Tab-separated table of C-alpha atoms in Angstrom:
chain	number	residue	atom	x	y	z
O	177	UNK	CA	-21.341	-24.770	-189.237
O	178	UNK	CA	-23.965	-26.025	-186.782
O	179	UNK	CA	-25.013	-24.541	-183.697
O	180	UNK	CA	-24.995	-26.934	-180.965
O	181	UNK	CA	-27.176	-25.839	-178.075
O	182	UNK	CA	-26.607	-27.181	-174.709
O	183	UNK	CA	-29.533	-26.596	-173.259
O	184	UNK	CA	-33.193	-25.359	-173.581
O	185	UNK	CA	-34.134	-21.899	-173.394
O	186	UNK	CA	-35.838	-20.080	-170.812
O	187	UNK	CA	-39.053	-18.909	-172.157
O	188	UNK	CA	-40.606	-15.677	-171.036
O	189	UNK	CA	-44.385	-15.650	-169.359
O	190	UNK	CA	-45.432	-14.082	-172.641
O	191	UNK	CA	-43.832	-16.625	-174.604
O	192	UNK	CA	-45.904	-19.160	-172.932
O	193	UNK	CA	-48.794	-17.733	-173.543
O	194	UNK	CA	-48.502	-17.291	-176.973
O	195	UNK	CA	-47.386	-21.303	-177.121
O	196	UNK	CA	-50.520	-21.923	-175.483
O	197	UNK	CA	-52.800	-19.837	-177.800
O	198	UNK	CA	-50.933	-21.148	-180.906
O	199	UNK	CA	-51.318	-24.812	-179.802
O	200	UNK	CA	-54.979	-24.284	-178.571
O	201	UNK	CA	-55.473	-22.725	-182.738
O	202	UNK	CA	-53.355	-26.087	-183.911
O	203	UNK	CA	-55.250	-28.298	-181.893
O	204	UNK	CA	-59.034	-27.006	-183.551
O	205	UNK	CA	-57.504	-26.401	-187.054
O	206	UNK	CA	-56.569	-30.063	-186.774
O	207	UNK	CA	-59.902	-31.319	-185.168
O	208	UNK	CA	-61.903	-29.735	-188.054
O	209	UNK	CA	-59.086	-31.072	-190.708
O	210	UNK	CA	-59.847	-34.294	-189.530
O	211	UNK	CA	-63.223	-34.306	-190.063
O	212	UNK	CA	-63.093	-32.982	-193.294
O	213	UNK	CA	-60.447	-34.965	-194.506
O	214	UNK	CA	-62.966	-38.040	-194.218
O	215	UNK	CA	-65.551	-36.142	-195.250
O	216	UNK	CA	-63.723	-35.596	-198.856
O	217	UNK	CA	-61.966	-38.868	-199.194
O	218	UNK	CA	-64.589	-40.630	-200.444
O	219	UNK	CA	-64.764	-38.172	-203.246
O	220	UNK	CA	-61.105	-37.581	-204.324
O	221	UNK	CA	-58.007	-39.541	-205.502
O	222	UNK	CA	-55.373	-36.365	-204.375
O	223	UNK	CA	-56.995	-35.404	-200.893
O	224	UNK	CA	-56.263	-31.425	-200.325
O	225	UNK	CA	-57.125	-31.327	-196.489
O	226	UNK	CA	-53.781	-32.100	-195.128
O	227	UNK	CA	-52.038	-29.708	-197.470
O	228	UNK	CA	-54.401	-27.049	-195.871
O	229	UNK	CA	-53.598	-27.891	-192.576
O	230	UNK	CA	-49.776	-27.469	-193.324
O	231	UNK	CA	-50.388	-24.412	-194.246
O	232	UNK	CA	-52.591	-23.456	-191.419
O	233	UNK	CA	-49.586	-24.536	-188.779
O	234	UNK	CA	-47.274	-22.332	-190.562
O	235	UNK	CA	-49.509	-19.303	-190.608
O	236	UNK	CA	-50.609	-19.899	-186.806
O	237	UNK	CA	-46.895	-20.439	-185.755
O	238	UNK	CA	-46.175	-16.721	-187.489
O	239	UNK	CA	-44.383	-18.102	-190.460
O	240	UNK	CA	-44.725	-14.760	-193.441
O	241	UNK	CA	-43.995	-16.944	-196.870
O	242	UNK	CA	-42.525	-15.218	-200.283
O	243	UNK	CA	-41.576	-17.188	-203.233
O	244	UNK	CA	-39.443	-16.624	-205.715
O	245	UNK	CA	-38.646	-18.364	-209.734
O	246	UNK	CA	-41.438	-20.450	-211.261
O	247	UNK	CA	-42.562	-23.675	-209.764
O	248	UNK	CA	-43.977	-26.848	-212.337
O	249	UNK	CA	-47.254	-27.358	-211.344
O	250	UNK	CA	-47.317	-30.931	-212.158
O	251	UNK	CA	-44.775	-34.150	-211.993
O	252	UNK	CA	-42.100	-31.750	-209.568
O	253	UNK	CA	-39.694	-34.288	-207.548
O	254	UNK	CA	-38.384	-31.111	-205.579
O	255	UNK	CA	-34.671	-31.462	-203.696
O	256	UNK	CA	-34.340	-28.768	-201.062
O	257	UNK	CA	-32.776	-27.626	-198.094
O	258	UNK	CA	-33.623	-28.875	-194.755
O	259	UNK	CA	-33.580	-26.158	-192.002
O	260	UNK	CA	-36.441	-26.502	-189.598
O	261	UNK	CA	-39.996	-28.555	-188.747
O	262	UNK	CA	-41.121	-25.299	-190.640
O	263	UNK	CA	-39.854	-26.625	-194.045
O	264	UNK	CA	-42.795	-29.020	-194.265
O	265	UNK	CA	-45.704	-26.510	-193.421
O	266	UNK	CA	-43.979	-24.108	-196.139
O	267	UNK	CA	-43.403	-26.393	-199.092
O	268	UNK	CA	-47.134	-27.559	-198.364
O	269	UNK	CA	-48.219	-24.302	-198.576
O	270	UNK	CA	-46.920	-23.198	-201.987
O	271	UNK	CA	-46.854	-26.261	-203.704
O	272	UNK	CA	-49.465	-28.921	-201.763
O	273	UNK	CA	-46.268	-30.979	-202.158
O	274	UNK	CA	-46.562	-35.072	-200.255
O	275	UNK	CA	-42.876	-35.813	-198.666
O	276	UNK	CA	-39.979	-38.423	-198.585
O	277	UNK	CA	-39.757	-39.663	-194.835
O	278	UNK	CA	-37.435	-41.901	-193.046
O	279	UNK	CA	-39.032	-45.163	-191.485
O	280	UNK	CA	-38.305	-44.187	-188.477
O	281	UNK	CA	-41.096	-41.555	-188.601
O	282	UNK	CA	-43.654	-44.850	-188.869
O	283	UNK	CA	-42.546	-46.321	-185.506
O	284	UNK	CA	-45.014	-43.751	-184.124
O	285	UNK	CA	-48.671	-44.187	-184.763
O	286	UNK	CA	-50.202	-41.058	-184.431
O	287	UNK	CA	-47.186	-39.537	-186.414
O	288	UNK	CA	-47.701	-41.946	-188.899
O	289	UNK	CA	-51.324	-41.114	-188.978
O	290	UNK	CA	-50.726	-37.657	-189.778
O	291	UNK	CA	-48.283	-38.269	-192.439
O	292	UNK	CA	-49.997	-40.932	-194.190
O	293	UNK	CA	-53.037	-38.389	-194.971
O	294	UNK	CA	-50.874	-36.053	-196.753
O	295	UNK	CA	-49.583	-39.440	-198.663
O	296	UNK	CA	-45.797	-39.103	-197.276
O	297	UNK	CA	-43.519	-42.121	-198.491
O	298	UNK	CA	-41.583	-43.838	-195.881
O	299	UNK	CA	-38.114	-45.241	-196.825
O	300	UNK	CA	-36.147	-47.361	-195.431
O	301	UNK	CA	-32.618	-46.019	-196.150
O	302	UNK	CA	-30.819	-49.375	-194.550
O	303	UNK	CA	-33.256	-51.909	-196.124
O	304	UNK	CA	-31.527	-53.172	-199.252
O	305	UNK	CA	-34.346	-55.788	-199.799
O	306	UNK	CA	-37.171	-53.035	-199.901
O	307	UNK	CA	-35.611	-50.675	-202.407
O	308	UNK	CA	-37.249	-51.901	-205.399
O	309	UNK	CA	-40.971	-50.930	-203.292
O	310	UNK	CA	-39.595	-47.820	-202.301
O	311	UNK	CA	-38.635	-46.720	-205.901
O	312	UNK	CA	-42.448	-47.895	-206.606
O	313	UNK	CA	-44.016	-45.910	-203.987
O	314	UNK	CA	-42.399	-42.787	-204.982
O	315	UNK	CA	-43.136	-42.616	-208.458
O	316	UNK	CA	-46.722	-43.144	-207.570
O	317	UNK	CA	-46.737	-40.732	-205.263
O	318	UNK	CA	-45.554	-38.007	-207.729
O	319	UNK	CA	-48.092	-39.478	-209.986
O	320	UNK	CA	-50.563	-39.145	-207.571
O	321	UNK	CA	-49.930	-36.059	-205.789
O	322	UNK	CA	-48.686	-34.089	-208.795
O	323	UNK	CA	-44.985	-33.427	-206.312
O	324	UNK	CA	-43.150	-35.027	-203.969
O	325	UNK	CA	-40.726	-33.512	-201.793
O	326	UNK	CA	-37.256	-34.357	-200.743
O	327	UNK	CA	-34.424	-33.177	-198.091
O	328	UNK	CA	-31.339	-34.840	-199.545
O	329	UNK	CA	-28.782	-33.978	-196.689
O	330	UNK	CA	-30.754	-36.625	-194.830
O	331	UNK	CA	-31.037	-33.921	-191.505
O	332	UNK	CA	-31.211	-30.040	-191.083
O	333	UNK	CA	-28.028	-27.660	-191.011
O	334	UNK	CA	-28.690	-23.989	-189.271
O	335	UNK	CA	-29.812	-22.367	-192.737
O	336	UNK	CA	-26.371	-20.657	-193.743
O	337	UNK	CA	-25.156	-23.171	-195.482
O	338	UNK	CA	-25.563	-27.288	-196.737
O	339	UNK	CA	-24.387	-30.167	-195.500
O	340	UNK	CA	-24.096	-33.282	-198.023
O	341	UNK	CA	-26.372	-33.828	-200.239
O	342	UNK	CA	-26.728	-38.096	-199.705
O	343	UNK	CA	-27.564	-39.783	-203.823
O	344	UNK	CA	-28.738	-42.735	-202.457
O	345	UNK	CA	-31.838	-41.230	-201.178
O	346	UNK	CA	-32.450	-40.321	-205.091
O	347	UNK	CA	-32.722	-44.279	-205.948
O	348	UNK	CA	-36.070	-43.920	-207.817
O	349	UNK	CA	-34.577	-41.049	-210.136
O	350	UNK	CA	-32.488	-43.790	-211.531
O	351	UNK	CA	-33.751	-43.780	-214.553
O	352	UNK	CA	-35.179	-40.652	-214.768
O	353	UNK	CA	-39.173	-42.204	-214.794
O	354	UNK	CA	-40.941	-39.693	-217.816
O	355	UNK	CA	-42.715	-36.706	-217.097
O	356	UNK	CA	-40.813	-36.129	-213.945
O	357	UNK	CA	-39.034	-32.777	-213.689
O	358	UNK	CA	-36.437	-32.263	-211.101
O	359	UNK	CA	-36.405	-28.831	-209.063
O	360	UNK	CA	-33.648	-27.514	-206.755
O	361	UNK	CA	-35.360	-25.283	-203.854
O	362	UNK	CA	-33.635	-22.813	-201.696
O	363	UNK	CA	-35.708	-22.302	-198.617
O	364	UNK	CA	-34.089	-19.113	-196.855
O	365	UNK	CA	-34.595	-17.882	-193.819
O	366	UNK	CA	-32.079	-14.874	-194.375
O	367	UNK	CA	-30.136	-13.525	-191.087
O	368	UNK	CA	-32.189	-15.532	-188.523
O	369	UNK	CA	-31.868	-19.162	-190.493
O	370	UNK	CA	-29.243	-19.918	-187.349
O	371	UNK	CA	-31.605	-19.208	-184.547
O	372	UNK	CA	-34.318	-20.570	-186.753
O	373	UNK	CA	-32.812	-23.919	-187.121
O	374	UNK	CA	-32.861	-27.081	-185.485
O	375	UNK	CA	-29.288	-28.020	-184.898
O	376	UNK	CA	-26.916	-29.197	-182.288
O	377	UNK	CA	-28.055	-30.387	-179.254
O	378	UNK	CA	-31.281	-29.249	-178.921
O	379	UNK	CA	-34.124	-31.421	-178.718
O	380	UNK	CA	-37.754	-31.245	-181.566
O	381	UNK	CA	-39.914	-30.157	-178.742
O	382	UNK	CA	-37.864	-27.157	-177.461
O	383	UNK	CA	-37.275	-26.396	-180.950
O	384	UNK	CA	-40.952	-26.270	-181.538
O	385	UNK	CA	-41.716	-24.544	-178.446
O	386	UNK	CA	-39.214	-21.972	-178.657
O	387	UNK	CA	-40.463	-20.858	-182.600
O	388	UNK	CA	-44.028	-20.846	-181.154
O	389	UNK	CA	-42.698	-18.629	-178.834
O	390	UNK	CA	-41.935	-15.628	-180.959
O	391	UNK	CA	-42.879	-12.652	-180.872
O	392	UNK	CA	-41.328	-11.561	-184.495
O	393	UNK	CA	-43.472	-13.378	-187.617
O	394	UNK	CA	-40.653	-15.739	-189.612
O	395	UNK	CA	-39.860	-14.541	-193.102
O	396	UNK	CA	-39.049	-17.430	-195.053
O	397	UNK	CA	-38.453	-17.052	-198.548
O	398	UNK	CA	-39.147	-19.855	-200.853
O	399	UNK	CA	-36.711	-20.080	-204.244
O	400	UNK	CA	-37.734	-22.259	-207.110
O	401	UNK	CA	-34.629	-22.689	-208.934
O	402	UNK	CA	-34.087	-23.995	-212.725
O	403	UNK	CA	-35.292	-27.599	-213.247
O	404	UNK	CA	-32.312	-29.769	-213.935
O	405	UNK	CA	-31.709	-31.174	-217.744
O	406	UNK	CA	-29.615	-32.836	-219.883
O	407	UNK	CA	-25.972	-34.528	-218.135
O	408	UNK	CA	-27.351	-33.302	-214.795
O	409	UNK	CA	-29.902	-35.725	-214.695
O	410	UNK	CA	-27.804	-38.768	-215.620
O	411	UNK	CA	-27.517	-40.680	-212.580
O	412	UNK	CA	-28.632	-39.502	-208.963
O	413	UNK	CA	-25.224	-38.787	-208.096
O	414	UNK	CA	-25.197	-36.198	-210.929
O	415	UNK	CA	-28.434	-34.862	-209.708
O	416	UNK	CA	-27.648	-34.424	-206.222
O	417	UNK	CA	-24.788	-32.579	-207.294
O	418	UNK	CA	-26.383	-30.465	-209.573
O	419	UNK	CA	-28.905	-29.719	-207.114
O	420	UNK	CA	-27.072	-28.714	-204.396
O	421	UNK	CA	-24.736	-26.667	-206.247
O	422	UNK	CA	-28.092	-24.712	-207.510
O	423	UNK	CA	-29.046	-24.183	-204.001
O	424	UNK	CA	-25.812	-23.282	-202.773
O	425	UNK	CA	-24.910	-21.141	-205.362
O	426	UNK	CA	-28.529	-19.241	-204.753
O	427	UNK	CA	-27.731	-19.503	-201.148
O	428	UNK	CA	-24.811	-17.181	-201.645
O	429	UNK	CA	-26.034	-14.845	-204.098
């Protein structure tokens, strides 16, 4: 179940001031990211500055990664649970994983900016005339990138448990293109997913201001589960399912 907050938090004098120092560290990681991601492009097809950014924002915001299972290093089209703006910054980390976003995300230049450099693919989940591109764009970005990431219950749920997994956002599994394996992953926040999430009511930038907040680092540990095979990867409703059983099935164990 979701936790629907009315309204934001209070956050203590020392809570501000550790948003402040975080975003002041953000704000110069990102400054010399930029430069060097220009500085590199010139000289590589798979650019790794963004990836180290990600990583950098989950580090600076406290975030204390463990994984767990065996990852593939190369074709992964990797389903997992969606939980917090954290999610992104952590999958980046262990994997230098580009993401599946909704087109709504590309209404907003500088966001669009950002996510373009770490070669996220923007669908358009109501555009039935653009689903053919889509299907393109994502099996060049796994080519590309070497794995491309996807939240398949379309939103986050507060961490102790899933919501839907939605098949139609697995269109360019259908067929299965070769060389691509397909990787359930369980990202678990264990007993503070709930007050980790971002659920309910309450809006992205209290969300993000209230985890910068923190005093307590946020332990977040990263399953790769078994890649899917044979009748589980016959259509994408058969892979959604399998997926999310995986995860939930983890998720409870």
């Amino acid at each position: 179940m979701a936790i629907a907050l009315s309204q934001p938090r209070q956050l203590s004098l020392a809570g501000w001031i550790r948003v402040s120092l975080r975003l002041m560290v953000m704000l110069a990681l990102l400054l010399v990211c930029v430069a060097a991601y220009y500085l590199a492009r010139p000289f590589t097809r798979h650019n790794p500055v963004p990836r180290f950014f990600l990583a950098g924002v989950g580090a600076i915001a406290g975030m204390r990664l463990r994984t767990r299972g065996e990852k593939v290093h190369r074709g992964a089209f990797l389903l997992a649970n969606h939980v917090s703006w954290l999610d992104i910054p952590a999958i980046a980390a262990t994997t230098g994983s580009a993401f599946v976003g909704h087109d709504g995300l590309a209404s907003m230049p500088l966001l669009k900016w950002l996510c373009k450099m770490n070669d996220t693919v923007f669908v358009a989940r109501h555009d039935r005339k653009s689903v053919a591109r889509q299907v393109e764009d994502v099996r060049t970005a796994i080519r590309d990138t070497g794995a491309l990431t996807i939240f398949p219950e379309g939103t986050t749920s507060d961490g102790t448990g899933l919501l839907p997994f939605k098949s139609s956002l697995l269109s360019a599994l259908e067929p299965l293109p070769d060389g691509i394996a397909v990787q359930p992953v369980l990202l678990d926040f264990g007993p503070e997913a709930a007050d980790i999430a971002w659920v309910g009511e309450e809006h992205g930038v209290d969300n993000f201001l209230r985890l910068l907040a923190r005093r307590r680092p946020i332990a977040l540990t990263i399953h790769f589960l078994p890649i899917l095979s044979g009748a589980e990867l016959t259509n994408r409703k058969a892979i959604a399912q399998a997926a999310r059983e995986a995860i939930q099935a983890r998720l409870n164990g």
